Amino acid sequence: MATKRKNDWILVLVFLGLGLCALLLVRGLQQPGAWAVVLQGGEETGRYPLHRDAAISIEGPEGYNLLVIEGGAAYISEADCPNGLCMKAGKISQGGQSLICLPHGLTVRIEGPGLDGVSG
Amino acid sequence: MKTRDVTFLGLCVALALILSYVESLLPPLVPVPGVKAGLANVVILYVLCRRGWKAAGAVSLVRLLLSAALFTGFGPFFYSLTGAAVSLIGSALLQKTGRFSPVGVSVLGGVLHNLGQVALAALVLESGYVLYYLPVLVLSGTLAGVLVGLLTGWVLRLTPPAGRHLPGGR
């Protein structure tokens, strides 16, 4: 029993360690983004500059989401999905961060300043 | 399969189903898809410890089918199924080594469950960006696993193996 308990602890600490390291790695790689890229079912269907405030209604076969860009950050302010997790996910602004609405197959992700970051 | 076993496993399905339903009524702790305690897994892990992986797999599969038909629809079903399958295989193997208590078994199960789901999401959404969620899902899977494991260990200690607590039972 005592060795089992010890093995449990080792397993828990290994996973917590791995998770924290991965978290720091991901955070370290992040930079402020320039674009909010909308993907529906894996296909890019829109790309909006983060520096310009906008409200974009995204219609899909499964339902709609309202994407708002405000002060360099993007968030979902309205959606007709059952759980509304995409709205509760809050604002994103760093490259690589994303808002996901699984029921609608929708992803909004932030991409870093690309070569065409100067336009618009 | 004896009537007794059918009844027992049927009750387990019902219990798992109601636990996941009750959990779905609670507000999510963290606004990330896939982060939750997974209370229904207390039942699955209990069955795994008492009846082996086949019984646990059967309870898990029937529960997911019913849950999809009754509550969630078949969209999330494949995510749940992938997570459950990967999780059960890992947990069953770890349990077979005999070196871990339900907590350890459940932690591996929780982490694998989330890894399976995020891998499927990466494939379905064709977006490697989903993998940014990996760290959060590993951490949440570990914590959920600890919670489920502790609860299961507690239930296992409170209930003697089937058949011994009833006079005349087999």
GROMACS .gro file of C-alpha atoms in nm:
model
  290
    1MET     CA    1   0.000   0.000   0.000
    2ALA     CA    2   0.279   0.240   0.093
    3THR     CA    3   0.468   0.182  -0.234
    4LYS     CA    4   0.146   0.224  -0.431
    5ARG     CA    5   0.090   0.559  -0.265
    6LYS     CA    6   0.449   0.654  -0.351
    7ASN     CA    7   0.404   0.550  -0.715
    8ASP     CA    8   0.084   0.754  -0.731
    9TRP     CA    9   0.268   1.060  -0.607
   10ILE     CA   10   0.548   1.013  -0.859
   11LEU     CA   11   0.295   0.985  -1.142
   12VAL     CA   12   0.107   1.296  -1.028
   13LEU     CA   13   0.427   1.499  -0.989
   14VAL     CA   14   0.557   1.386  -1.330
   15PHE     CA   15   0.237   1.496  -1.502
   16LEU     CA   16   0.217   1.825  -1.310
   17GLY     CA   17   0.582   1.891  -1.396
   18LEU     CA   18   0.530   1.811  -1.764
   19GLY     CA   19   0.218   2.026  -1.776
   20LEU     CA   20   0.386   2.324  -1.608
   21CYS     CA   21   0.695   2.301  -1.831
   22ALA     CA   22   0.474   2.284  -2.140
   23LEU     CA   23   0.273   2.579  -2.011
   24LEU     CA   24   0.587   2.791  -1.961
   25LEU     CA   25   0.714   2.687  -2.304
   26VAL     CA   26   0.390   2.789  -2.473
   27ARG     CA   27   0.377   3.119  -2.281
   28GLY     CA   28   0.741   3.191  -2.370
   29LEU     CA   29   0.672   3.143  -2.738
   30GLN     CA   30   0.379   3.383  -2.742
   31GLN     CA   31   0.394   3.736  -2.881
   32PRO     CA   32   0.122   3.994  -2.936
   33GLY     CA   33  -0.062   3.899  -3.253
   34ALA     CA   34  -0.173   4.110  -3.547
   35TRP     CA   35  -0.458   3.911  -3.698
   36ALA     CA   36  -0.770   3.732  -3.586
   37VAL     CA   37  -0.808   3.442  -3.827
   38VAL     CA   38  -1.144   3.271  -3.853
   39LEU     CA   39  -1.150   2.902  -3.942
   40GLN     CA   40  -1.465   2.704  -4.004
   41GLY     CA   41  -1.421   2.327  -4.030
   42GLY     CA   42  -1.047   2.381  -4.072
   43GLU     CA   43  -1.085   2.622  -4.366
   44GLU     CA   44  -0.983   2.985  -4.327
   45THR     CA   45  -1.291   3.197  -4.396
   46GLY     CA   46  -1.179   3.538  -4.272
   47ARG     CA   47  -0.885   3.739  -4.146
   48TYR     CA   48  -0.924   4.063  -3.952
   49PRO     CA   49  -0.661   4.307  -3.824
   50LEU     CA   50  -0.657   4.333  -3.445
   51HIS     CA   51  -0.580   4.705  -3.448
   52ARG     CA   52  -0.915   4.797  -3.599
   53ASP     CA   53  -1.224   4.756  -3.382
   54ALA     CA   54  -1.494   4.551  -3.551
   55ALA     CA   55  -1.790   4.322  -3.491
   56ILE     CA   56  -1.809   4.026  -3.726
   57SER     CA   57  -2.107   3.796  -3.745
   58ILE     CA   58  -1.993   3.446  -3.837
   59GLU     CA   59  -2.265   3.226  -3.983
   60GLY     CA   60  -2.203   2.856  -4.015
   61PRO     CA   61  -2.413   2.549  -4.095
   62GLU     CA   62  -2.444   2.471  -3.721
   63GLY     CA   63  -2.514   2.820  -3.590
   64TYR     CA   64  -2.369   3.165  -3.549
   65ASN     CA   65  -2.110   3.342  -3.338
   66LEU     CA   66  -2.044   3.714  -3.304
   67LEU     CA   67  -1.673   3.793  -3.301
   68VAL     CA   68  -1.578   4.130  -3.156
   69ILE     CA   69  -1.240   4.295  -3.199
   70GLU     CA   70  -1.176   4.571  -2.950
   71GLY     CA   71  -0.859   4.742  -2.837
   72GLY     CA   72  -0.626   4.483  -2.993
   73ALA     CA   73  -0.806   4.180  -2.849
   74ALA     CA   74  -1.069   3.945  -2.987
   75TYR     CA   75  -1.356   3.774  -2.813
   76ILE     CA   76  -1.688   3.607  -2.886
   77SER     CA   77  -1.974   3.816  -2.752
   78GLU     CA   78  -2.270   3.615  -2.876
   79ALA     CA   79  -2.327   3.257  -2.985
   80ASP     CA   80  -2.618   3.018  -3.013
   81CYS     CA   81  -2.418   2.709  -2.916
   82PRO     CA   82  -2.546   2.502  -2.622
   83ASN     CA   83  -2.271   2.564  -2.366
   84GLY     CA   84  -2.131   2.907  -2.463
   85LEU     CA   85  -1.776   2.808  -2.368
   86CYS     CA   86  -1.639   3.025  -2.650
   87MET     CA   87  -1.789   3.333  -2.483
   88LYS     CA   88  -1.657   3.240  -2.140
   89ALA     CA   89  -1.308   3.191  -2.285
   90GLY     CA   90  -1.265   3.569  -2.268
   91LYS     CA   91  -1.037   3.792  -2.471
   92ILE     CA   92  -0.735   3.674  -2.669
   93SER     CA   93  -0.457   3.885  -2.815
   94GLN     CA   94  -0.139   3.675  -2.817
   95GLY     CA   95  -0.015   3.484  -3.122
   96GLY     CA   96  -0.123   3.120  -3.106
   97GLN     CA   97  -0.412   3.176  -2.865
   98SER     CA   98  -0.748   3.064  -2.992
   99LEU     CA   99  -1.117   3.064  -2.919
  100ILE     CA  100  -1.282   2.735  -3.001
  101CYS     CA  101  -1.648   2.659  -3.049
  102LEU     CA  102  -1.655   2.284  -3.095
  103PRO     CA  103  -2.031   2.259  -3.163
  104HIS     CA  104  -1.997   2.496  -3.461
  105GLY     CA  105  -1.658   2.368  -3.579
  106LEU     CA  106  -1.531   2.723  -3.540
  107THR     CA  107  -1.184   2.838  -3.441
  108VAL     CA  108  -1.068   3.197  -3.410
  109ARG     CA  109  -0.696   3.216  -3.366
  110ILE     CA  110  -0.449   3.496  -3.335
  111GLU     CA  111  -0.161   3.507  -3.574
  112GLY     CA  112   0.153   3.712  -3.536
  113PRO     CA  113   0.255   4.006  -3.748
  114GLY     CA  114   0.303   3.860  -4.095
  115LEU     CA  115   0.469   4.019  -4.396
  116ASP     CA  116   0.142   4.184  -4.488
  117GLY     CA  117   0.095   4.317  -4.134
  118VAL     CA  118   0.147   4.673  -4.258
  119SER     CA  119  -0.153   4.681  -4.488
  120GLY     CA  120  -0.496   4.791  -4.366
  121MET     CA  121  -2.343  -1.339  -1.795
  122LYS     CA  122  -2.556  -1.384  -1.488
  123THR     CA  123  -2.869  -1.179  -1.428
  124ARG     CA  124  -2.695  -1.043  -1.125
  125ASP     CA  125  -2.410  -0.905  -1.336
  126VAL     CA  126  -2.649  -0.754  -1.590
  127THR     CA  127  -2.834  -0.580  -1.309
  128PHE     CA  128  -2.516  -0.457  -1.147
  129LEU     CA  129  -2.369  -0.320  -1.470
  130GLY     CA  130  -2.703  -0.166  -1.567
  131LEU     CA  131  -2.712   0.018  -1.237
  132CYS     CA  132  -2.359   0.136  -1.298
  133VAL     CA  133  -2.459   0.274  -1.640
  134ALA     CA  134  -2.751   0.460  -1.483
  135LEU     CA  135  -2.529   0.599  -1.209
  136ALA     CA  136  -2.260   0.713  -1.455
  137LEU     CA  137  -2.525   0.872  -1.675
  138ILE     CA  138  -2.683   1.068  -1.395
  139LEU     CA  139  -2.344   1.179  -1.259
  140SER     CA  140  -2.239   1.321  -1.596
  141TYR     CA  141  -2.578   1.488  -1.631
  142VAL     CA  142  -2.556   1.647  -1.287
  143GLU     CA  143  -2.203   1.760  -1.362
  144SER     CA  144  -2.317   1.919  -1.688
  145LEU     CA  145  -2.560   2.135  -1.488
  146LEU     CA  146  -2.278   2.284  -1.282
  147PRO     CA  147  -2.106   2.590  -1.425
  148PRO     CA  148  -1.771   2.505  -1.587
  149LEU     CA  149  -1.473   2.587  -1.366
  150VAL     CA  150  -1.245   2.684  -1.652
  151PRO     CA  151  -1.369   2.814  -1.988
  152VAL     CA  152  -1.181   2.559  -2.199
  153PRO     CA  153  -1.363   2.278  -2.379
  154GLY     CA  154  -1.275   1.947  -2.220
  155VAL     CA  155  -1.183   2.073  -1.875
  156LYS     CA  156  -1.405   1.906  -1.618
  157ALA     CA  157  -1.388   1.667  -1.326
  158GLY     CA  158  -1.552   1.373  -1.504
  159LEU     CA  159  -1.745   1.239  -1.206
  160ALA     CA  160  -1.895   0.959  -1.417
  161ASN     CA  161  -1.546   0.813  -1.430
  162VAL     CA  162  -1.575   0.725  -1.062
  163VAL     CA  163  -1.823   0.458  -1.173
  164ILE     CA  164  -1.608   0.344  -1.469
  165LEU     CA  165  -1.298   0.318  -1.250
  166TYR     CA  166  -1.496   0.134  -0.982
  167VAL     CA  167  -1.613  -0.121  -1.239
  168LEU     CA  168  -1.258  -0.150  -1.374
  169CYS     CA  169  -1.123  -0.228  -1.026
  170ARG     CA  170  -1.400  -0.474  -0.940
  171ARG     CA  171  -1.497  -0.634  -1.271
  172GLY     CA  172  -1.210  -0.578  -1.512
  173TRP     CA  173  -1.164  -0.381  -1.831
  174LYS     CA  174  -1.430  -0.554  -2.042
  175ALA     CA  175  -1.707  -0.467  -1.798
  176ALA     CA  176  -1.571  -0.113  -1.757
  177GLY     CA  177  -1.555  -0.070  -2.136
  178ALA     CA  178  -1.911  -0.196  -2.176
  179VAL     CA  179  -2.047   0.040  -1.909
  180SER     CA  180  -1.852   0.328  -2.058
  181LEU     CA  181  -1.972   0.264  -2.413
  182VAL     CA  182  -2.338   0.223  -2.319
  183ARG     CA  183  -2.323   0.533  -2.104
  184LEU     CA  184  -2.172   0.741  -2.388
  185LEU     CA  185  -2.431   0.616  -2.639
  186LEU     CA  186  -2.718   0.696  -2.402
  187SER     CA  187  -2.570   1.031  -2.308
  188ALA     CA  188  -2.538   1.125  -2.677
  189ALA     CA  189  -2.891   1.008  -2.755
  190LEU     CA  190  -3.046   1.180  -2.451
  191PHE     CA  191  -2.849   1.498  -2.394
  192THR     CA  192  -2.559   1.601  -2.612
  193GLY     CA  193  -2.623   1.463  -2.961
  194PHE     CA  194  -2.366   1.271  -3.159
  195GLY     CA  195  -2.131   1.563  -3.230
  196PRO     CA  196  -1.945   1.546  -2.899
  197PHE     CA  197  -1.992   1.168  -2.891
  198PHE     CA  198  -1.682   1.091  -3.095
  199TYR     CA  199  -1.470   1.314  -2.876
  200SER     CA  200  -1.600   1.140  -2.567
  201LEU     CA  201  -1.554   0.798  -2.724
  202THR     CA  202  -1.194   0.867  -2.826
  203GLY     CA  203  -1.111   1.004  -2.483
  204ALA     CA  204  -1.283   0.717  -2.305
  205ALA     CA  205  -1.118   0.448  -2.518
  206VAL     CA  206  -0.764   0.586  -2.486
  207SER     CA  207  -0.819   0.646  -2.117
  208LEU     CA  208  -0.956   0.298  -2.047
  209ILE     CA  209  -0.674   0.121  -2.233
  210GLY     CA  210  -0.411   0.316  -2.039
  211SER     CA  211  -0.586   0.277  -1.703
  212ALA     CA  212  -0.643  -0.095  -1.750
  213LEU     CA  213  -0.277  -0.154  -1.836
  214LEU     CA  214  -0.158   0.053  -1.540
  215GLN     CA  215  -0.397  -0.124  -1.308
  216LYS     CA  216  -0.266  -0.461  -1.430
  217THR     CA  217   0.084  -0.375  -1.312
  218GLY     CA  218  -0.057  -0.376  -0.958
  219ARG     CA  219   0.179  -0.096  -0.859
  220PHE     CA  220  -0.070   0.189  -0.842
  221SER     CA  221  -0.373   0.265  -0.630
  222PRO     CA  222  -0.693   0.393  -0.796
  223VAL     CA  223  -0.549   0.746  -0.773
  224GLY     CA  224  -0.255   0.665  -1.000
  225VAL     CA  225  -0.472   0.466  -1.239
  226SER     CA  226  -0.720   0.751  -1.256
  227VAL     CA  227  -0.454   1.019  -1.309
  228LEU     CA  228  -0.317   0.837  -1.613
  229GLY     CA  229  -0.673   0.787  -1.734
  230GLY     CA  230  -0.756   1.156  -1.692
  231VAL     CA  231  -0.446   1.274  -1.876
  232LEU     CA  232  -0.489   1.021  -2.159
  233HIS     CA  233  -0.858   1.111  -2.189
  234ASN     CA  234  -0.767   1.475  -2.255
  235LEU     CA  235  -0.475   1.390  -2.483
  236GLY     CA  236  -0.701   1.165  -2.692
  237GLN     CA  237  -0.961   1.438  -2.725
  238VAL     CA  238  -0.717   1.713  -2.815
  239ALA     CA  239  -0.550   1.485  -3.071
  240LEU     CA  240  -0.888   1.419  -3.231
  241ALA     CA  241  -0.970   1.792  -3.224
  242ALA     CA  242  -0.639   1.868  -3.394
  243LEU     CA  243  -0.727   1.616  -3.668
  244VAL     CA  244  -1.090   1.727  -3.711
  245LEU     CA  245  -1.025   2.101  -3.704
  246GLU     CA  246  -0.705   2.041  -3.902
  247SER     CA  247  -0.536   2.289  -3.678
  248GLY     CA  248  -0.214   2.229  -3.492
  249TYR     CA  249  -0.306   2.535  -3.289
  250VAL     CA  250  -0.533   2.322  -3.073
  251LEU     CA  251  -0.213   2.181  -2.930
  252TYR     CA  252  -0.165   2.508  -2.743
  253TYR     CA  253  -0.425   2.368  -2.507
  254LEU     CA  254  -0.212   2.063  -2.431
  255PRO     CA  255  -0.046   2.200  -2.115
  256VAL     CA  256  -0.377   2.308  -1.964
  257LEU     CA  257  -0.533   1.974  -2.051
  258VAL     CA  258  -0.246   1.774  -1.901
  259LEU     CA  259  -0.276   1.974  -1.578
  260SER     CA  260  -0.654   1.956  -1.563
  261GLY     CA  261  -0.648   1.584  -1.649
  262THR     CA  262  -0.409   1.522  -1.362
  263LEU     CA  263  -0.618   1.714  -1.110
  264ALA     CA  264  -0.943   1.556  -1.230
  265GLY     CA  265  -0.771   1.216  -1.208
  266VAL     CA  266  -0.670   1.276  -0.846
  267LEU     CA  267  -1.025   1.376  -0.753
  268VAL     CA  268  -1.184   1.079  -0.931
  269GLY     CA  269  -0.920   0.842  -0.791
  270LEU     CA  270  -0.971   0.956  -0.432
  271LEU     CA  271  -1.350   0.924  -0.463
  272THR     CA  272  -1.320   0.579  -0.620
  273GLY     CA  273  -1.078   0.459  -0.353
  274TRP     CA  274  -1.321   0.578  -0.091
  275VAL     CA  275  -1.615   0.396  -0.253
  276LEU     CA  276  -1.406   0.078  -0.294
  277ARG     CA  277  -1.323   0.081   0.077
  278LEU     CA  278  -1.687   0.134   0.171
  279THR     CA  279  -1.825  -0.147  -0.045
  280PRO     CA  280  -1.715  -0.506  -0.003
  281PRO     CA  281  -1.669  -0.705  -0.326
  282ALA     CA  282  -2.002  -0.811  -0.475
  283GLY     CA  283  -2.161  -1.125  -0.340
  284ARG     CA  284  -2.006  -1.130   0.004
  285HIS     CA  285  -2.224  -0.878   0.181
  286LEU     CA  286  -2.551  -1.062   0.118
  287PRO     CA  287  -2.628  -1.377   0.312
  288GLY     CA  288  -2.667  -1.653   0.056
  289GLY     CA  289  -2.512  -1.440  -0.215
  290ARG     CA  290  -2.250  -1.588  -0.441
   0.00000   0.00000   0.00000
